[in-house]
Amino acid sequence: IDTVVVAFPDQQGRLVGKRVMGRFFLDAVAGGSIEACNYLLAVDVDMTPLPGYRAFNWEQGYGDLSAVPDLTTLRLVPWLERTALVLCDVVDEGDRSPVEVSPRRILQRQEQRAADLGYTVKIGAELEFFLFKESYAEAASKRYYDLTPHSDVIEDYHVLQTTRDEYLIREIRNGLQGAGVPVEFSKGEAGRGQHEINLVYADACEMADRNTVYKNAAKEIADQHGRSITFMAKYDIDEVGSSCHIHSSLWDADGGTSLMWDDAGAHHMSDVFRWWLGGLVKCSRELSLLFAPTVNSYKRFQPDSWAPTAVAWGLDNRTCGLRLVGHGQGYRVESRIPGADVNSYLAFAGVIAAGLHGIENRIDPGDPFVGNAYTDPDVEHIPSTLVEAIDLFRRSDVAKSAFGDDVHHHILNTAEQEWATFNRAVTDWELRRNFEQF
């Protein structure tokens, strides 16, 4: 190893950091930190510093923060020559106190809330993407329009087509496995060129780390092959969206025994499972910013699209936003609401915050929904726009209580600035519709 990528997740869940020479890493960084500009936690996807943040802004001069390596995350990067990767916790450069608005810290705080109640939270996530024959440079030159999906057919569970994709998907699977990110399987998904790679479930922060490495790895490996990948929630309105279904379950303090199954309980749910589910039913709407963080996220929630529109729960019912699956030690609830564009740390934190609210208030989820939740007029619906989600999050006492005022403000400002930036853009749709007709 001659190079160590020392990185932490930013507001979008991307890895940002530095490449450190191996010897200097051992001599100075492994037991210390790297420094970086704190604007990294206050920018949009274009790296534009955004107004409105309390924690970091021009008035404060955008000073430094410190990224302290978490050596339990140190791993080889098989797809990069002689390279390792370590993830960091972000602290104040002066007093070394945690930066509370950093995504990894936000999730760790929710994990600690669960631990204080005697629970370990286990998470599994199904993260989907679309694969294209163009390179990233070629896609950019085409303004990301009229790209060529890697498959001409819908390849859901399709072995012949996924064999054609295997030169790349196999490299991603094996690369992740070699990087200490255990993989269960890959499969074709319900779109042309769409794939899903499932990782072995883990404690919440470990799973978020794995998801983040997976996203970065998939893009880097695709780029090496002259291909491009997108984790957009909805890259084309005529295609299905890409999801990040989140499976959650509560275990005992040691993480050895699941607390979800009860032979005698209704639908085999323990009391703690019912309350956890009750919290997800009650809070998923008001915490939807954490599951659908961009303007594009809300294009995914279309009827009959495999993405849910209803905040209802059902027994193995894919039309519902929340689905109970598994049995025994594998019994769990799947939230089908999050898209692939989520920041995994924030999305998992949202699931935990909702579930713990249910436990603390013993919220009963009611009876399971039976039927087609897309068409039932009486079910509550996921917000249809970012504007609606912003308003719900702004007024959410659950979000303020779970995350604290500073984190609540930071997440809210990120979404408000996303909406403001979108409103300053003229889209291709507007030009096609209005240029000649008005």
Coordinates of C-alpha atoms in Angstrom, one line a residue, residues 1-420:
I1 CA 0.0 0.0 0.0
D2 CA 1.4 3.3 -1.0
T3 CA -1.8 5.4 -0.9
V4 CA -4.6 5.7 1.7
V5 CA -7.8 7.5 0.7
V6 CA -8.8 9.3 3.9
A7 CA -12.4 10.4 3.5
F8 CA -15.8 11.2 5.1
P9 CA -19.3 11.4 3.8
D10 CA -20.6 14.9 2.8
Q11 CA -24.2 16.2 2.9
Q12 CA -25.0 14.2 -0.3
G13 CA -23.4 11.0 1.1
R14 CA -20.4 11.2 -1.3
L15 CA -16.9 10.5 -0.1
V16 CA -14.7 13.6 0.2
G17 CA -11.1 13.7 1.6
K18 CA -7.5 13.3 0.6
R19 CA -5.1 10.8 -0.8
V20 CA -2.4 10.3 1.8
M21 CA 1.0 8.7 1.2
G22 CA 1.2 5.4 3.1
R23 CA 4.2 6.3 5.1
F24 CA 2.8 9.7 6.1
F25 CA -0.5 8.0 7.0
L26 CA 1.3 5.7 9.5
D27 CA 3.5 8.5 10.9
A28 CA 0.9 11.2 11.3
V29 CA -2.6 10.5 10.2
A30 CA -3.5 7.1 11.6
G31 CA -3.2 8.4 15.2
G32 CA -4.2 12.0 14.3
S33 CA -6.3 13.5 11.5
I34 CA -6.4 15.3 8.2
E35 CA -7.8 18.8 7.9
A36 CA -10.3 20.0 5.4
C37 CA -12.4 23.1 4.7
N38 CA -15.6 22.9 6.6
Y39 CA -17.5 24.2 3.6
L40 CA -17.6 20.5 2.5
L41 CA -20.6 20.1 4.8
A42 CA -22.4 23.2 3.4
V43 CA -22.3 22.8 -0.4
D44 CA -24.6 21.4 -3.0
V45 CA -23.8 18.6 -5.5
D46 CA -22.0 21.2 -7.7
M47 CA -19.8 22.2 -4.7
T48 CA -21.4 25.6 -4.5
P49 CA -21.3 27.0 -1.0
L50 CA -24.9 27.5 0.1
P51 CA -26.3 30.3 2.2
G52 CA -28.4 29.8 5.3
Y53 CA -26.3 27.5 7.4
R54 CA -25.6 28.3 11.0
A55 CA -22.6 25.9 11.4
F56 CA -20.5 27.0 8.4
N57 CA -20.8 30.2 6.3
W58 CA -18.9 33.1 4.8
E59 CA -19.3 35.2 7.9
Q60 CA -17.3 32.7 9.8
G61 CA -14.7 32.4 7.1
Y62 CA -15.1 28.7 6.2
G63 CA -12.3 27.5 8.5
D64 CA -11.0 24.0 8.9
L65 CA -12.4 20.8 10.4
S66 CA -10.6 17.7 11.3
A67 CA -11.3 14.2 9.9
V68 CA -10.2 11.5 12.4
P69 CA -9.7 8.1 10.9
D70 CA -11.9 5.3 12.3
L71 CA -9.4 2.5 11.9
T72 CA -12.1 -0.1 12.2
T73 CA -13.1 1.0 8.6
L74 CA -9.6 0.6 7.1
R75 CA -9.9 -1.6 4.1
L76 CA -8.1 -2.5 0.8
V77 CA -9.4 -1.1 -2.4
P78 CA -8.9 -3.9 -4.9
W79 CA -9.9 -1.9 -8.0
L80 CA -7.3 0.8 -7.3
E81 CA -3.6 0.0 -7.4
R82 CA -1.9 -0.4 -4.0
T83 CA -4.6 1.7 -2.3
A84 CA -6.5 1.5 1.0
L85 CA -9.5 3.5 2.2
V86 CA -10.4 4.6 5.7
L87 CA -13.5 6.5 6.7
C88 CA -13.4 9.3 9.3
D89 CA -15.4 11.0 12.0
V90 CA -15.5 14.7 11.7
V91 CA -14.5 16.9 14.7
D92 CA -13.8 20.5 15.5
E93 CA -10.2 21.4 14.7
G94 CA -9.8 23.2 18.0
D95 CA -11.6 21.4 20.8
R96 CA -11.9 18.1 18.9
S97 CA -15.6 17.9 19.8
P98 CA -17.8 16.0 17.2
V99 CA -19.3 18.1 14.4
E100 CA -22.9 17.3 15.1
V101 CA -24.2 18.1 11.6
S102 CA -21.9 15.7 9.9
P103 CA -23.9 12.7 8.5
R104 CA -22.0 9.9 10.2
R105 CA -22.4 11.7 13.5
I106 CA -26.1 12.1 13.0
L107 CA -26.5 8.4 12.5
Q108 CA -24.3 7.5 15.4
R109 CA -26.4 9.7 17.7
Q110 CA -29.5 7.8 16.7
E111 CA -27.7 4.5 17.3
Q112 CA -26.7 5.7 20.8
R113 CA -30.4 6.6 21.5
A114 CA -31.3 3.0 20.7
A115 CA -28.4 1.6 22.7
D116 CA -29.5 3.7 25.7
L117 CA -32.9 1.9 25.5
G118 CA -31.1 -1.5 25.3
Y119 CA -31.4 -2.1 21.6
T120 CA -29.1 -2.7 18.6
V121 CA -30.4 -1.6 15.3
K122 CA -29.6 -3.8 12.3
I123 CA -30.1 -2.5 8.8
G124 CA -30.0 -4.1 5.3
A125 CA -30.4 -2.0 2.2
E126 CA -31.3 -2.8 -1.5
L127 CA -29.5 -0.2 -3.6
E128 CA -30.3 0.0 -7.3
F129 CA -28.6 1.8 -10.2
F130 CA -28.8 2.1 -14.0
L131 CA -25.8 1.1 -16.2
F132 CA -25.2 2.8 -19.5
K133 CA -22.9 2.1 -22.4
E134 CA -21.6 5.7 -22.6
S135 CA -18.7 6.8 -20.4
Y136 CA -19.2 9.6 -17.9
A137 CA -17.5 12.0 -20.3
E138 CA -19.7 10.9 -23.2
A139 CA -22.8 11.1 -21.1
A140 CA -21.8 14.7 -20.1
S141 CA -21.2 15.6 -23.7
K142 CA -24.7 14.5 -24.5
R143 CA -26.1 16.5 -21.6
Y144 CA -27.2 13.1 -20.1
Y145 CA -29.9 12.9 -22.8
D146 CA -30.7 9.9 -25.0
L147 CA -28.2 7.6 -23.3
T148 CA -27.9 3.9 -24.2
P149 CA -29.0 1.6 -21.5
H150 CA -26.7 -1.4 -21.1
S151 CA -29.7 -3.7 -21.9
D152 CA -32.4 -3.4 -24.6
V153 CA -34.8 -5.4 -22.4
I154 CA -36.2 -5.3 -18.9
E155 CA -33.8 -7.6 -17.1
D156 CA -35.6 -8.3 -13.8
Y157 CA -34.1 -11.6 -12.6
H158 CA -33.0 -12.2 -16.3
V159 CA -30.0 -14.5 -16.3
L160 CA -29.2 -14.2 -20.0
Q161 CA -29.0 -10.4 -20.0
T162 CA -27.1 -10.2 -16.7
T163 CA -24.5 -12.6 -18.2
R164 CA -23.9 -9.9 -20.8
D165 CA -23.4 -7.3 -18.0
E166 CA -21.3 -9.7 -15.9
Y167 CA -17.9 -8.4 -17.0
L168 CA -18.7 -5.3 -15.0
I169 CA -21.1 -6.4 -12.3
R170 CA -18.8 -9.3 -11.3
E171 CA -16.0 -6.9 -10.9
I172 CA -18.1 -4.7 -8.6
R173 CA -19.2 -7.7 -6.5
N174 CA -15.8 -9.1 -6.1
G175 CA -14.2 -5.7 -5.6
L176 CA -16.6 -5.0 -2.7
Q177 CA -16.0 -8.4 -1.2
G178 CA -12.3 -7.8 -1.4
A179 CA -12.8 -4.4 0.3
G180 CA -14.4 -6.1 3.3
V181 CA -17.9 -5.3 2.2
P182 CA -19.7 -8.6 2.2
V183 CA -22.0 -9.1 -0.8
E184 CA -25.1 -11.4 -0.9
F185 CA -25.9 -11.3 -4.6
S186 CA -26.6 -9.2 -7.7
K187 CA -29.6 -9.3 -10.0
G188 CA -31.2 -7.6 -12.9
E189 CA -33.9 -5.1 -11.9
A190 CA -37.2 -3.9 -13.5
G191 CA -35.6 -1.4 -15.9
R192 CA -33.4 -1.6 -19.0
G193 CA -29.9 -1.6 -17.7
Q194 CA -31.0 -1.6 -14.1
H195 CA -29.2 -3.6 -11.5
E196 CA -29.3 -4.2 -7.7
I197 CA -26.4 -5.5 -5.6
N198 CA -27.4 -6.6 -2.1
L199 CA -24.9 -6.4 0.8
V200 CA -25.0 -8.5 4.0
Y201 CA -27.0 -6.6 6.7
A202 CA -25.1 -5.1 9.7
D203 CA -25.3 -2.6 12.5
A204 CA -26.7 0.7 11.2
C205 CA -23.5 2.8 10.9
E206 CA -21.5 -0.2 9.5
M207 CA -24.2 -0.7 6.9
A208 CA -24.2 3.0 5.9
D209 CA -20.4 2.8 5.6
R210 CA -20.8 -0.3 3.3
N211 CA -23.5 1.5 1.2
T212 CA -21.2 4.5 0.8
V213 CA -18.2 2.4 -0.3
Y214 CA -20.5 0.5 -2.7
K215 CA -21.8 3.6 -4.4
N216 CA -18.3 5.0 -4.8
A217 CA -16.9 1.6 -6.0
A218 CA -19.6 1.1 -8.6
K219 CA -18.9 4.5 -10.2
E220 CA -15.1 4.1 -10.1
I221 CA -15.2 0.6 -11.6
A222 CA -17.7 1.6 -14.3
D223 CA -15.6 4.5 -15.2
Q224 CA -12.5 2.3 -15.6
H225 CA -14.5 0.3 -18.2
G226 CA -15.7 3.4 -20.1
R227 CA -19.3 3.0 -18.7
S228 CA -21.5 5.2 -16.5
I229 CA -23.8 4.5 -13.7
T230 CA -26.5 6.6 -12.1
F231 CA -28.1 6.3 -8.6
M232 CA -30.6 9.0 -9.5
A233 CA -34.0 8.2 -8.1
K234 CA -35.7 8.8 -11.5
Y235 CA -33.4 9.3 -14.5
D236 CA -36.2 9.0 -17.0
I237 CA -39.9 9.4 -16.4
D238 CA -40.7 6.5 -18.7
E239 CA -38.4 4.2 -16.7
V240 CA -38.9 2.8 -13.2
G241 CA -37.0 4.6 -10.5
S242 CA -34.0 3.3 -8.5
S243 CA -34.6 2.6 -4.8
C244 CA -32.8 2.1 -1.6
H245 CA -35.2 -0.1 0.3
I246 CA -34.3 -0.1 4.0
H247 CA -34.8 -3.3 6.0
S248 CA -34.7 -2.6 9.8
S249 CA -34.9 -4.8 12.9
L250 CA -34.2 -4.4 16.6
W251 CA -31.9 -6.8 18.4
D252 CA -30.8 -7.0 22.0
A253 CA -27.9 -4.9 23.5
D254 CA -25.3 -7.5 22.4
G255 CA -26.7 -7.7 18.9
G256 CA -27.1 -11.5 19.1
T257 CA -30.8 -12.0 19.3
S258 CA -33.6 -10.3 17.3
L259 CA -36.5 -8.9 19.3
M260 CA -39.0 -8.8 16.5
W261 CA -40.6 -12.2 16.4
D262 CA -43.3 -13.4 18.8
D263 CA -45.0 -16.8 18.2
A264 CA -48.1 -15.6 20.0
G265 CA -48.3 -12.1 18.7
A266 CA -50.6 -10.8 16.0
H267 CA -48.8 -11.5 12.7
H268 CA -46.0 -12.8 14.9
M269 CA -45.0 -9.3 15.9
S270 CA -43.6 -8.6 19.3
D271 CA -44.7 -5.5 21.2
V272 CA -41.5 -3.8 20.4
F273 CA -41.9 -4.6 16.7
R274 CA -45.5 -3.2 16.7
W275 CA -44.3 0.0 18.3
W276 CA -41.3 0.3 16.0
L277 CA -43.6 -0.2 13.0
G278 CA -46.1 2.3 14.5
G279 CA -43.4 4.9 14.6
L280 CA -42.5 4.3 10.9
V281 CA -46.1 4.6 9.9
K282 CA -46.6 7.8 11.9
C283 CA -43.4 9.6 11.0
S284 CA -42.4 8.6 7.5
R285 CA -44.2 11.5 6.0
E286 CA -42.7 14.2 8.2
L287 CA -39.2 12.7 7.9
S288 CA -39.5 12.2 4.1
L289 CA -36.7 14.7 3.4
L290 CA -34.3 12.0 4.7
F291 CA -35.7 9.4 2.3
A292 CA -36.2 11.7 -0.7
P293 CA -33.8 14.6 -0.5
T294 CA -33.9 16.1 -4.0
V295 CA -36.4 17.6 -6.4
N296 CA -35.9 14.5 -8.6
S297 CA -36.6 12.2 -5.7
Y298 CA -40.3 12.9 -5.9
K299 CA -40.6 11.9 -9.6
R300 CA -40.0 8.3 -8.5
F301 CA -43.3 8.1 -6.5
Q302 CA -45.5 7.0 -9.4
P303 CA -48.5 4.6 -9.4
D304 CA -47.9 1.1 -10.5
S305 CA -44.1 1.8 -10.7
W306 CA -42.8 -0.5 -7.8
A307 CA -42.1 2.7 -5.9
P308 CA -44.7 3.3 -3.3
T309 CA -47.1 6.2 -3.0
A310 CA -48.8 5.3 0.3
V311 CA -47.5 5.3 3.8
A312 CA -49.3 2.1 4.7
W313 CA -48.0 -1.2 6.0
G314 CA -48.8 -4.7 4.7
L315 CA -47.8 -8.3 4.9
D316 CA -45.4 -8.9 2.0
N317 CA -47.4 -6.3 0.0
R318 CA -45.2 -4.4 -2.5
T319 CA -47.8 -1.7 -3.1
C320 CA -47.3 -0.4 0.5
G321 CA -44.6 1.9 1.6
L322 CA -43.8 -0.4 4.5
R323 CA -43.7 -4.2 4.1
L324 CA -43.2 -6.9 6.6
V325 CA -40.9 -9.7 5.4
G326 CA -39.0 -12.7 6.8
H327 CA -39.6 -14.9 9.8
G328 CA -37.9 -15.8 13.1
Q329 CA -34.6 -14.1 13.5
G330 CA -35.0 -12.6 10.1
Y331 CA -38.3 -10.9 10.7
R332 CA -38.1 -7.2 9.8
V333 CA -39.8 -4.3 8.2
E334 CA -38.8 -3.0 4.8
S335 CA -39.3 0.7 4.0
R336 CA -39.8 1.0 0.3
I337 CA -39.9 4.8 0.4
P338 CA -36.2 5.8 0.1
G339 CA -34.7 6.2 -3.4
A340 CA -31.2 5.4 -4.5
D341 CA -30.2 9.1 -4.2
V342 CA -30.4 9.1 -0.4
N343 CA -27.5 9.8 1.9
S344 CA -27.5 6.4 3.7
Y345 CA -26.4 7.9 7.0
L346 CA -29.3 10.3 7.0
A347 CA -31.9 7.8 5.7
F348 CA -30.9 5.2 8.3
A349 CA -31.0 7.9 11.0
G350 CA -34.5 8.7 9.9
V351 CA -35.7 5.1 10.2
I352 CA -34.2 4.8 13.7
A353 CA -35.7 8.2 14.8
A354 CA -39.1 7.2 13.6
G355 CA -38.9 3.7 15.1
L356 CA -37.7 4.9 18.5
H357 CA -40.5 7.5 18.6
G358 CA -42.9 4.6 18.1
I359 CA -41.4 2.7 21.0
E360 CA -41.2 5.6 23.4
N361 CA -44.8 6.4 22.7
R362 CA -46.1 2.8 22.3
I363 CA -47.7 3.7 18.9
D364 CA -49.8 1.0 17.5
P365 CA -49.6 0.7 13.7
G366 CA -53.2 -0.6 13.3
D367 CA -54.1 -3.4 11.0
P368 CA -52.2 -4.3 7.9
F369 CA -53.4 -2.9 4.6
V370 CA -54.9 -5.5 2.3
G371 CA -55.3 -4.8 -1.4
N372 CA -53.7 -2.3 -3.8
A373 CA -52.4 0.7 -1.9
Y374 CA -51.8 2.6 -5.1
T375 CA -55.6 3.0 -5.7
D376 CA -57.1 3.2 -2.2
P377 CA -58.3 6.8 -1.6
D378 CA -58.2 6.5 2.2
V379 CA -54.5 5.9 2.8
E380 CA -52.0 8.6 3.7
H381 CA -49.6 9.4 0.9
I382 CA -45.9 10.1 0.6
P383 CA -45.3 13.9 -0.1
S384 CA -45.6 14.5 -3.9
T385 CA -43.0 17.3 -4.0
L386 CA -40.0 18.6 -2.2
V387 CA -41.9 21.6 -1.1
E388 CA -44.5 19.5 0.7
A389 CA -41.7 17.5 2.4
I390 CA -39.9 20.7 3.5
D391 CA -43.0 22.0 5.1
L392 CA -43.6 18.7 6.9
F393 CA -40.0 18.5 8.2
R394 CA -40.0 22.2 9.3
R395 CA -43.0 21.5 11.5
S396 CA -42.0 18.1 12.7
D397 CA -41.6 17.9 16.5
V398 CA -40.3 14.4 16.0
A399 CA -37.4 15.6 13.9
K400 CA -36.6 18.5 16.2
S401 CA -36.6 16.2 19.3
A402 CA -34.7 13.3 17.7
F403 CA -32.0 15.4 16.0
G404 CA -31.8 18.6 18.0
D405 CA -32.3 22.1 16.7
D406 CA -28.9 22.5 15.0
V407 CA -29.1 19.3 12.9
H408 CA -32.8 19.9 12.2
H409 CA -31.9 23.4 10.8
H410 CA -29.0 22.0 8.8
I411 CA -31.0 19.4 7.1
L412 CA -33.9 21.7 6.5
N413 CA -31.6 24.4 4.9
T414 CA -30.1 21.8 2.6
A415 CA -33.5 21.0 1.2
E416 CA -34.6 24.7 1.0
Q417 CA -31.5 25.5 -0.9
E418 CA -32.1 22.6 -3.3
W419 CA -35.5 23.9 -4.0
A420 CA -34.2 27.5 -4.5

